[in-house]
PDB file of C-alpha atoms in Angstrom:
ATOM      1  CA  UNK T   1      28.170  -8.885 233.041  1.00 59.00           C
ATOM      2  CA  UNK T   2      27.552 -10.744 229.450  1.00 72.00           C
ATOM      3  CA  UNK T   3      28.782  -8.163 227.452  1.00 83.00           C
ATOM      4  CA  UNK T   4      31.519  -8.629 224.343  1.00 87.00           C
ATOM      5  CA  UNK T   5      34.546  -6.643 222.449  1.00 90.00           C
ATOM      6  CA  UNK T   6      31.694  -5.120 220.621  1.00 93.00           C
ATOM      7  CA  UNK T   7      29.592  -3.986 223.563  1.00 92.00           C
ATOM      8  CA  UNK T   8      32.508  -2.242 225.254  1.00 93.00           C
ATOM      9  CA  UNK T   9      33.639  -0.825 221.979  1.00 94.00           C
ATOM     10  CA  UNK T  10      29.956   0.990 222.099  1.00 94.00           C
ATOM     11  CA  UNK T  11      30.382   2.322 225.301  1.00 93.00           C
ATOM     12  CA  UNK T  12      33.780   3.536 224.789  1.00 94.00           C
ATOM     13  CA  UNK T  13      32.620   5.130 221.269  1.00 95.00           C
ATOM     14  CA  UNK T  14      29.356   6.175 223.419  1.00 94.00           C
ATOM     15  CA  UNK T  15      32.116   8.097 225.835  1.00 93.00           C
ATOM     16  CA  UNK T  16      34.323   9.359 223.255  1.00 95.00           C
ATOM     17  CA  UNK T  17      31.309  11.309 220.774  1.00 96.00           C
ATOM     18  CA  UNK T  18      29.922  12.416 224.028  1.00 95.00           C
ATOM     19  CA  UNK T  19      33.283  14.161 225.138  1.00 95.00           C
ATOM     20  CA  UNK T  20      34.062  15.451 221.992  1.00 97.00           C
ATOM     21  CA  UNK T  21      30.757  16.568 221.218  1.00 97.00           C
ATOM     22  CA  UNK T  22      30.420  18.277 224.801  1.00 96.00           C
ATOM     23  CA  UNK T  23      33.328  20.171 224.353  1.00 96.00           C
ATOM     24  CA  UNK T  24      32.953  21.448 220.737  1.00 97.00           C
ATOM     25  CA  UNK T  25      29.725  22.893 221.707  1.00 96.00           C
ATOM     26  CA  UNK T  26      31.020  24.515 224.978  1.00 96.00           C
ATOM     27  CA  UNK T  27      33.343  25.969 222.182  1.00 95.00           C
ATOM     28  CA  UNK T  28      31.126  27.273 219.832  1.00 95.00           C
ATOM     29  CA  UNK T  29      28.205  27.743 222.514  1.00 94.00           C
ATOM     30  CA  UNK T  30      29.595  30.252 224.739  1.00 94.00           C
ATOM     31  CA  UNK T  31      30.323  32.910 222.030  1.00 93.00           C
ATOM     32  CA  UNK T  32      26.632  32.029 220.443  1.00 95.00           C
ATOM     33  CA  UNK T  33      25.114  32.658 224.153  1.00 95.00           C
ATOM     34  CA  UNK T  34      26.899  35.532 224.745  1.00 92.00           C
ATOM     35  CA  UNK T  35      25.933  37.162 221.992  1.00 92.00           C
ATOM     36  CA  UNK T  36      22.372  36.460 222.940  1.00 94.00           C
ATOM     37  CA  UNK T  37      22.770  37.716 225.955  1.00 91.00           C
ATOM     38  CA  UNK T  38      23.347  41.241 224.413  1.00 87.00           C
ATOM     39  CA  UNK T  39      21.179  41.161 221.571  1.00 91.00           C
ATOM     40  CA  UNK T  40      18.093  43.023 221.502  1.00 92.00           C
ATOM     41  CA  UNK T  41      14.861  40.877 223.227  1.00 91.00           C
ATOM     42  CA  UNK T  42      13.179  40.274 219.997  1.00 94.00           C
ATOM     43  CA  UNK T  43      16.329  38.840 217.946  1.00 94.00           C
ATOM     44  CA  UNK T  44      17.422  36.733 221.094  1.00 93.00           C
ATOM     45  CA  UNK T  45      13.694  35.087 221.317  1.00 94.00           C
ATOM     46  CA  UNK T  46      14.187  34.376 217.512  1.00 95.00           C
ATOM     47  CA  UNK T  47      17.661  32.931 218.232  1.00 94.00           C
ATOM     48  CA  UNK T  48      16.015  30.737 220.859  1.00 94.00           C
ATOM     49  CA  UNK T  49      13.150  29.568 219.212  1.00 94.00           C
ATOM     50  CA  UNK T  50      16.058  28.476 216.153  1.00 94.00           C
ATOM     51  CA  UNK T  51      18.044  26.683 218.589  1.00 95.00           C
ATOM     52  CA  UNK T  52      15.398  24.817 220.456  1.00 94.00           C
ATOM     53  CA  UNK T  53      14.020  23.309 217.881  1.00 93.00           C
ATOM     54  CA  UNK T  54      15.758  19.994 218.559  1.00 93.00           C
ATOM     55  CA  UNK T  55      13.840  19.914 222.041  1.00 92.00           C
ATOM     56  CA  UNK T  56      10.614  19.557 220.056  1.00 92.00           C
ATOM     57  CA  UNK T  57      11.228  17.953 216.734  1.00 91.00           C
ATOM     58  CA  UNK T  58      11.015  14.307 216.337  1.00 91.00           C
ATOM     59  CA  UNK T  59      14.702  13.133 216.422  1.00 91.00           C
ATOM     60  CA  UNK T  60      14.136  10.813 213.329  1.00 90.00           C
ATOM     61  CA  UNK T  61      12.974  14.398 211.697  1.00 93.00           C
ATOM     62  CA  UNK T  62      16.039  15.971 212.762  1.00 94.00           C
ATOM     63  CA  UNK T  63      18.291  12.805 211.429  1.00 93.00           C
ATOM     64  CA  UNK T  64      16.435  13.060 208.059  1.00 94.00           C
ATOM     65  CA  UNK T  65      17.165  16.363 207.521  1.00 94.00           C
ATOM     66  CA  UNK T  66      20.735  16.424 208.875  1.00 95.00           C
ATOM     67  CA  UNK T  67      21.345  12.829 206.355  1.00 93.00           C
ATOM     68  CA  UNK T  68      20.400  15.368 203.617  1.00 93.00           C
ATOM     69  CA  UNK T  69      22.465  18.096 204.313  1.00 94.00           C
ATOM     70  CA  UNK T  70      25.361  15.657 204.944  1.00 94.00           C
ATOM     71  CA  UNK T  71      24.949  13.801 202.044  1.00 90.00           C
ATOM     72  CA  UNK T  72      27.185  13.886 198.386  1.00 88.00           C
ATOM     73  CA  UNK T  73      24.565  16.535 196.800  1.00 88.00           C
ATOM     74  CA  UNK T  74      23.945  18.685 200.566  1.00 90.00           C
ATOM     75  CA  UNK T  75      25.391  21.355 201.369  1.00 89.00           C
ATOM     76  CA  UNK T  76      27.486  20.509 204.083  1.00 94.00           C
ATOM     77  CA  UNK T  77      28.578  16.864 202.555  1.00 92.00           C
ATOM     78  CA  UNK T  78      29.845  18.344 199.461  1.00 92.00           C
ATOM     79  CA  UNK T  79      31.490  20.922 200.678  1.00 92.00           C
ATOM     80  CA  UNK T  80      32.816  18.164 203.378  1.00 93.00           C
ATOM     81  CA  UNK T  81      34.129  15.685 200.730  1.00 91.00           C
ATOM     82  CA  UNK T  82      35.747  18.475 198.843  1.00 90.00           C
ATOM     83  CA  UNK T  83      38.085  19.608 201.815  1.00 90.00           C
ATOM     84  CA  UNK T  84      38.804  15.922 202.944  1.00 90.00           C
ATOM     85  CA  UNK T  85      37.582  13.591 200.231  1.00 86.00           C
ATOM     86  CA  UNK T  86      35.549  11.248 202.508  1.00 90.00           C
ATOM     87  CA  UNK T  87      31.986  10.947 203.193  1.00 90.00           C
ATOM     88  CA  UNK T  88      30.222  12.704 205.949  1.00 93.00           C
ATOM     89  CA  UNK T  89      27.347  10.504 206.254  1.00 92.00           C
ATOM     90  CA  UNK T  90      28.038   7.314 208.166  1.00 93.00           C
ATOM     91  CA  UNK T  91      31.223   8.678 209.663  1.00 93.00           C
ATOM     92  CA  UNK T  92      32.228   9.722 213.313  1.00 95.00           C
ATOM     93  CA  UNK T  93      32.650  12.949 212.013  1.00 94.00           C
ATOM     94  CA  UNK T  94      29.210  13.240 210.668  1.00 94.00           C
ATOM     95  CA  UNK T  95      27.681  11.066 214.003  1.00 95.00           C
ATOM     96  CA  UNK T  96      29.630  14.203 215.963  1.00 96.00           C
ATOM     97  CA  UNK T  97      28.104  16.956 213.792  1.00 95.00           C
ATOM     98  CA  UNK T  98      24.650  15.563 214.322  1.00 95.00           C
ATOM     99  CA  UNK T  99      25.184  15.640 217.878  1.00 95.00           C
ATOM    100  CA  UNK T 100      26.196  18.928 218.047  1.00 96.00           C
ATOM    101  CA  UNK T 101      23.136  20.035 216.576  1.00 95.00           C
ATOM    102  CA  UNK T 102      20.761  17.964 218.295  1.00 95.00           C
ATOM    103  CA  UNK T 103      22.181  18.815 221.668  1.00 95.00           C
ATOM    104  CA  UNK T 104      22.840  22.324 220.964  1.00 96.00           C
ATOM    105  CA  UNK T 105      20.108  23.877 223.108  1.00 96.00           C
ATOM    106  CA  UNK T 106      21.397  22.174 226.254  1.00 95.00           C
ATOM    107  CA  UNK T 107      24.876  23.758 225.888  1.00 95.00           C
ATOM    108  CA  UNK T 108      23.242  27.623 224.787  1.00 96.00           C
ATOM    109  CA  UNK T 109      20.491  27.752 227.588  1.00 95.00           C
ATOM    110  CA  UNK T 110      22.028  27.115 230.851  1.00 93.00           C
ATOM    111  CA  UNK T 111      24.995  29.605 229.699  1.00 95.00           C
ATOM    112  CA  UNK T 112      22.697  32.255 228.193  1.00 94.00           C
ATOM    113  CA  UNK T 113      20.558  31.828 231.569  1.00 92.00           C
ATOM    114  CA  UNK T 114      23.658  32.621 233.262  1.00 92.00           C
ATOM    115  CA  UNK T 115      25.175  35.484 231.247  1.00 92.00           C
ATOM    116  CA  UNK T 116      21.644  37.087 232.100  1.00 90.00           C
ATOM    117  CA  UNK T 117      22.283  36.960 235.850  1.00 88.00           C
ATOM    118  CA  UNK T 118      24.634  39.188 235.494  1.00 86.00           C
ATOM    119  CA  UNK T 119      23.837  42.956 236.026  1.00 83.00           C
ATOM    120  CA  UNK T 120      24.068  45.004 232.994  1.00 78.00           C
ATOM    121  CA  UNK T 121      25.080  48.006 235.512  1.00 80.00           C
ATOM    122  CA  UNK T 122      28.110  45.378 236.752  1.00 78.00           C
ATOM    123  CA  UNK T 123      28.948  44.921 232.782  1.00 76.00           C
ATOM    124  CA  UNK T 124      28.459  49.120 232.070  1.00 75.00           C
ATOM    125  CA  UNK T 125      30.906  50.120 235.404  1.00 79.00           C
ATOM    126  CA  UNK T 126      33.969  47.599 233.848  1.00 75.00           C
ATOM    127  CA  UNK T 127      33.669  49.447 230.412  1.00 73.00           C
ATOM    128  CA  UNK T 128      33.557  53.046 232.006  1.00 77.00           C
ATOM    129  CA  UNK T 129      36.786  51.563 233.802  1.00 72.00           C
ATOM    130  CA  UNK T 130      38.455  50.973 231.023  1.00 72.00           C
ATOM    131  CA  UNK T 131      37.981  47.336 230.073  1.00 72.00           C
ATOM    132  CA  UNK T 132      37.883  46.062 226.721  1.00 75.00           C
ATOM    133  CA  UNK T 133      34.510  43.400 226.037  1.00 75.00           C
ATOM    134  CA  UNK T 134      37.049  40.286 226.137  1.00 79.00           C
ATOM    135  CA  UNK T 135      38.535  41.650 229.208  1.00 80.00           C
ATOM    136  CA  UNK T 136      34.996  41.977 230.445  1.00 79.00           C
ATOM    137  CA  UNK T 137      34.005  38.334 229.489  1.00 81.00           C
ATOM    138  CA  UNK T 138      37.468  36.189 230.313  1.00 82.00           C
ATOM    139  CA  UNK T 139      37.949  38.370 233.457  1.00 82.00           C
ATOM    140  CA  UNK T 140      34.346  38.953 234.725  1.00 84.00           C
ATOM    141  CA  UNK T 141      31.754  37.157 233.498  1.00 86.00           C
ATOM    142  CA  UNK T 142      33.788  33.867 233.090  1.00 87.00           C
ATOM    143  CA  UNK T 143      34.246  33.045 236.745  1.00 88.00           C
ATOM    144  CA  UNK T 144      31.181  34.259 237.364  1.00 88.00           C
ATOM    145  CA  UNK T 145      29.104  31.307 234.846  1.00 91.00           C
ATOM    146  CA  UNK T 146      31.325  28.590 236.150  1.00 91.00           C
ATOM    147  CA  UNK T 147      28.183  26.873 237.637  1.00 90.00           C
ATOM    148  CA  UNK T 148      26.392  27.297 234.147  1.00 92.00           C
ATOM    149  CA  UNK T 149      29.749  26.034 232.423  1.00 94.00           C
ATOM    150  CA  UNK T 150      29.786  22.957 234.116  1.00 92.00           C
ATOM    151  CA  UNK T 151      25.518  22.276 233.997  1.00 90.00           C
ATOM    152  CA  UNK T 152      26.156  23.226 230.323  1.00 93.00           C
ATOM    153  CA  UNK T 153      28.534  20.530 229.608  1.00 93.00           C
ATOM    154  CA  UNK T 154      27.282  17.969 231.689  1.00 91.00           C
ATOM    155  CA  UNK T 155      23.908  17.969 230.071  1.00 91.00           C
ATOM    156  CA  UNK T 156      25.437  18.112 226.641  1.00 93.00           C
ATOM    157  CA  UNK T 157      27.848  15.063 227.576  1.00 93.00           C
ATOM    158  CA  UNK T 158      24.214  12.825 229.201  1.00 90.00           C
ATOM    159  CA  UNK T 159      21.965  14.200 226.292  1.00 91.00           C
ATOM    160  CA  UNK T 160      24.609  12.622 223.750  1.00 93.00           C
ATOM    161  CA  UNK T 161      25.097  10.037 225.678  1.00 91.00           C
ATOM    162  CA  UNK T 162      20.899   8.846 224.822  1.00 87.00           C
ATOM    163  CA  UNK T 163      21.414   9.456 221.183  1.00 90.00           C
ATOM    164  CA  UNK T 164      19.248   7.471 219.190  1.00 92.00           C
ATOM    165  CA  UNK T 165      17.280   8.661 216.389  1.00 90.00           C
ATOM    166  CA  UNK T 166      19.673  10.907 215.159  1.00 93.00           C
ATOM    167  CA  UNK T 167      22.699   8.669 215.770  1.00 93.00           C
ATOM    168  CA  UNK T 168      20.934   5.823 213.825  1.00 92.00           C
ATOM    169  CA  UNK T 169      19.897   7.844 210.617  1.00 92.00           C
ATOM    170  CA  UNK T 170      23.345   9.781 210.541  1.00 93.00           C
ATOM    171  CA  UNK T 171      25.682   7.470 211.429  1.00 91.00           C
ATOM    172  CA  UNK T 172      24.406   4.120 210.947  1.00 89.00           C
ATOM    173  CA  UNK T 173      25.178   0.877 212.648  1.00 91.00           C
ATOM    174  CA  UNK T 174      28.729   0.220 211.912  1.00 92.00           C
ATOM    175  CA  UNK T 175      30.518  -1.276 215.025  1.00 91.00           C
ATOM    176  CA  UNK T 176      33.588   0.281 216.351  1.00 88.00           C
ATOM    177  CA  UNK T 177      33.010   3.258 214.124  1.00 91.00           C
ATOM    178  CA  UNK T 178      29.136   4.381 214.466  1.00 93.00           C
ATOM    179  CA  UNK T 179      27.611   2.059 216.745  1.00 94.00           C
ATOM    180  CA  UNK T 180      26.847   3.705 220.112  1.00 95.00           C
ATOM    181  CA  UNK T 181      25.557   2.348 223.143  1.00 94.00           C
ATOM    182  CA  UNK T 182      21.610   2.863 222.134  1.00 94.00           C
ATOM    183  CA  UNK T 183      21.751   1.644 218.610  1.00 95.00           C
ATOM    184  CA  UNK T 184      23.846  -1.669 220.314  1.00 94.00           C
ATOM    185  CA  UNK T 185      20.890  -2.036 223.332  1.00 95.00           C
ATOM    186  CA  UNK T 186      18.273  -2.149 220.313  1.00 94.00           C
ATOM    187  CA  UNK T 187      20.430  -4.789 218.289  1.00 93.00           C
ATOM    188  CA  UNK T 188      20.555  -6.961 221.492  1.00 93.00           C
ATOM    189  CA  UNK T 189      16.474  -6.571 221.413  1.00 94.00           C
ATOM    190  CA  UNK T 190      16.330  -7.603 217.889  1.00 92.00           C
ATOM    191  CA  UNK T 191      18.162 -10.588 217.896  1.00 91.00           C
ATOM    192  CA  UNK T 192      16.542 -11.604 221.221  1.00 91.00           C
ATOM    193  CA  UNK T 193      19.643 -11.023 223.368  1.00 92.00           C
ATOM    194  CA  UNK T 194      18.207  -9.868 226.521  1.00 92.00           C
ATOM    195  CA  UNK T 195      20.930 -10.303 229.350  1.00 91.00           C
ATOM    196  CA  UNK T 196      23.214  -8.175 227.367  1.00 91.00           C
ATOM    197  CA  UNK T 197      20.354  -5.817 226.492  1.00 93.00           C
ATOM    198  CA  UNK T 198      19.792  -5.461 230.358  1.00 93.00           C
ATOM    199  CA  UNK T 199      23.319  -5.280 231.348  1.00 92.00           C
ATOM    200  CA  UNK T 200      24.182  -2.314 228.430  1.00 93.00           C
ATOM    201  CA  UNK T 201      20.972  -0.502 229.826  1.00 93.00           C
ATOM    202  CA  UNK T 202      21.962  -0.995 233.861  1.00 93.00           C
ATOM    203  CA  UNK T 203      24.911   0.952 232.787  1.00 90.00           C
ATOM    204  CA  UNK T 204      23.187   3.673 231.361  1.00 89.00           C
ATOM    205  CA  UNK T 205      20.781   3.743 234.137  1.00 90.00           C
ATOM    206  CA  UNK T 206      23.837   4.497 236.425  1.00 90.00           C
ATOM    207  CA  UNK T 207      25.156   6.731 234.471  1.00 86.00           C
ATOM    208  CA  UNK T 208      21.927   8.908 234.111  1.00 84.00           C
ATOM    209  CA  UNK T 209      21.331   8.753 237.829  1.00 88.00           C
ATOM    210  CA  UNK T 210      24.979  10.245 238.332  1.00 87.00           C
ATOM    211  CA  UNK T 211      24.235  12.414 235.783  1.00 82.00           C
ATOM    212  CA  UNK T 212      21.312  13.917 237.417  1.00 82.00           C
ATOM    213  CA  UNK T 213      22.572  13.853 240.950  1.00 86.00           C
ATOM    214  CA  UNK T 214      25.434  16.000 239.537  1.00 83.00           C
ATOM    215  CA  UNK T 215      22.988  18.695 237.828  1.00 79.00           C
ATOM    216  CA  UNK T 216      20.721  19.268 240.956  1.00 81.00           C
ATOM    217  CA  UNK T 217      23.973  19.944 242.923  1.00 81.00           C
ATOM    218  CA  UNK T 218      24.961  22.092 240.793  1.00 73.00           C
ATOM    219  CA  UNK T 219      22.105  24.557 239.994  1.00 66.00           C
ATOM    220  CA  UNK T 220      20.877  26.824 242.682  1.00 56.00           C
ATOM    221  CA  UNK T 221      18.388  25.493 244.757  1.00 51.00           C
ATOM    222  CA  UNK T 222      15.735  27.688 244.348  1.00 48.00           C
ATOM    223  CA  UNK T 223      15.445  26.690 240.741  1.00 46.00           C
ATOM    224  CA  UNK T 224      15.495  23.183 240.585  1.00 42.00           C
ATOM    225  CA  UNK T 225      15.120  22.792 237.004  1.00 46.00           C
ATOM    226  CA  UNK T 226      17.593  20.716 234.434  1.00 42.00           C
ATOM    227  CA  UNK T 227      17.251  23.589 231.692  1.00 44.00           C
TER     228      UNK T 227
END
């Protein structure tokens, strides 16, 4: 394949923000779904209409916003620079922290779908036993979601690994620190570099065809669905 240092140093940032990213939501996502779970119907429909919002909104709207808050005068930048002085914006931190929110709903959904398949009268009987609610969870319902767990983090890591929009107004197009394998296929366009275009986009081909194959084992087949 015609590909260079700076090709493979996209992919392997491309495989690094989506790993990272994948697993800091799994992190964060599984107390957030959770609590869904076992809020009342009308605050959990709120909650999801919040956190699907990056299904629907343009991802160059999404970037905009998100270069805002991570700016020198947003919110999160400031408070950013303060605690490490360095910027946000442009950054692999702030490239990860974009991610996070842009693939958040694929990392809340599948787990809050499968906290719900679990009987409330199953969850009531272990507390009349005697078990605390993180005895419940780690020791119950935990083994129970691993199917959702891993659908969870596999769509995170293939959602991430499409970035664009939000990758290119967030973090730029800095190679070796920014540059991911989409912003690096439409630089190849640009300057008229097609084999190497091609060759980056085989790649991800493969790897979205793995990606897939992967999900539709996983999920139950009488609900073929991806979310």
């Amino acid at each position: 394949m015609q590909l260079n240092d700076l090709d493979y140093a996209a992919i392997q940032l491309t495989l690094l923000l989506a790993t990272v990213t994948s697993l800091l939501l799994i992190t964060l996502g599984s107390p957030l779904a959770w609590t869904l779970s076992r809020a009342h119907p009308k605050v959990r429909s709120l909650g999801l209409v919040i956190i699907s919002l990056p299904l629907v909104l343009p991802p160059t709207v999404l970037g905009f916003y998100l270069l805002q808050a991570f700016g020198p005068d947003g919110l999160i930048g400031e408070l950013w620079y303060r605690l490490s002085e360095r910027a946000l914006n442009f950054s692999f931190s702030g490239l990860v922290l974009g991610s996070m929110v842009y693939s958040l709903p694929f990392a809340v959904i599948p787990l809050l779908q499968g906290f719900q398949q679990i009987p409330n009268q199953t969850l009531e009987q272990a507390a009349m036993l005697g078990a605390s609610e993180r005895k419940v969870f780690y020791t119950l319902v935990l083994p129970t979601c691993i199917p959702a767990y891993l659908l969870s983090t596999i769509l995170c890591f293939a959602h991430t690994l499409g970035e664009f929009g939000v990758a290119l107004m967030v973090g730029g197009n800095i190679p070796g620190s920014t540059q991911v394998v989409s912003i690096r296929i439409f630089e190849h366009v640009e300057t008229l570099n097609l084999p190497a275009a091609h060759h980056l986009s085989i790649i991800m081909c493969l790897v979205s065809l793995a990606v897939i194959s992967i999900t539709m084992a996983i999920q139950p087949k009488k609900n073929p669905q991806l979310i």
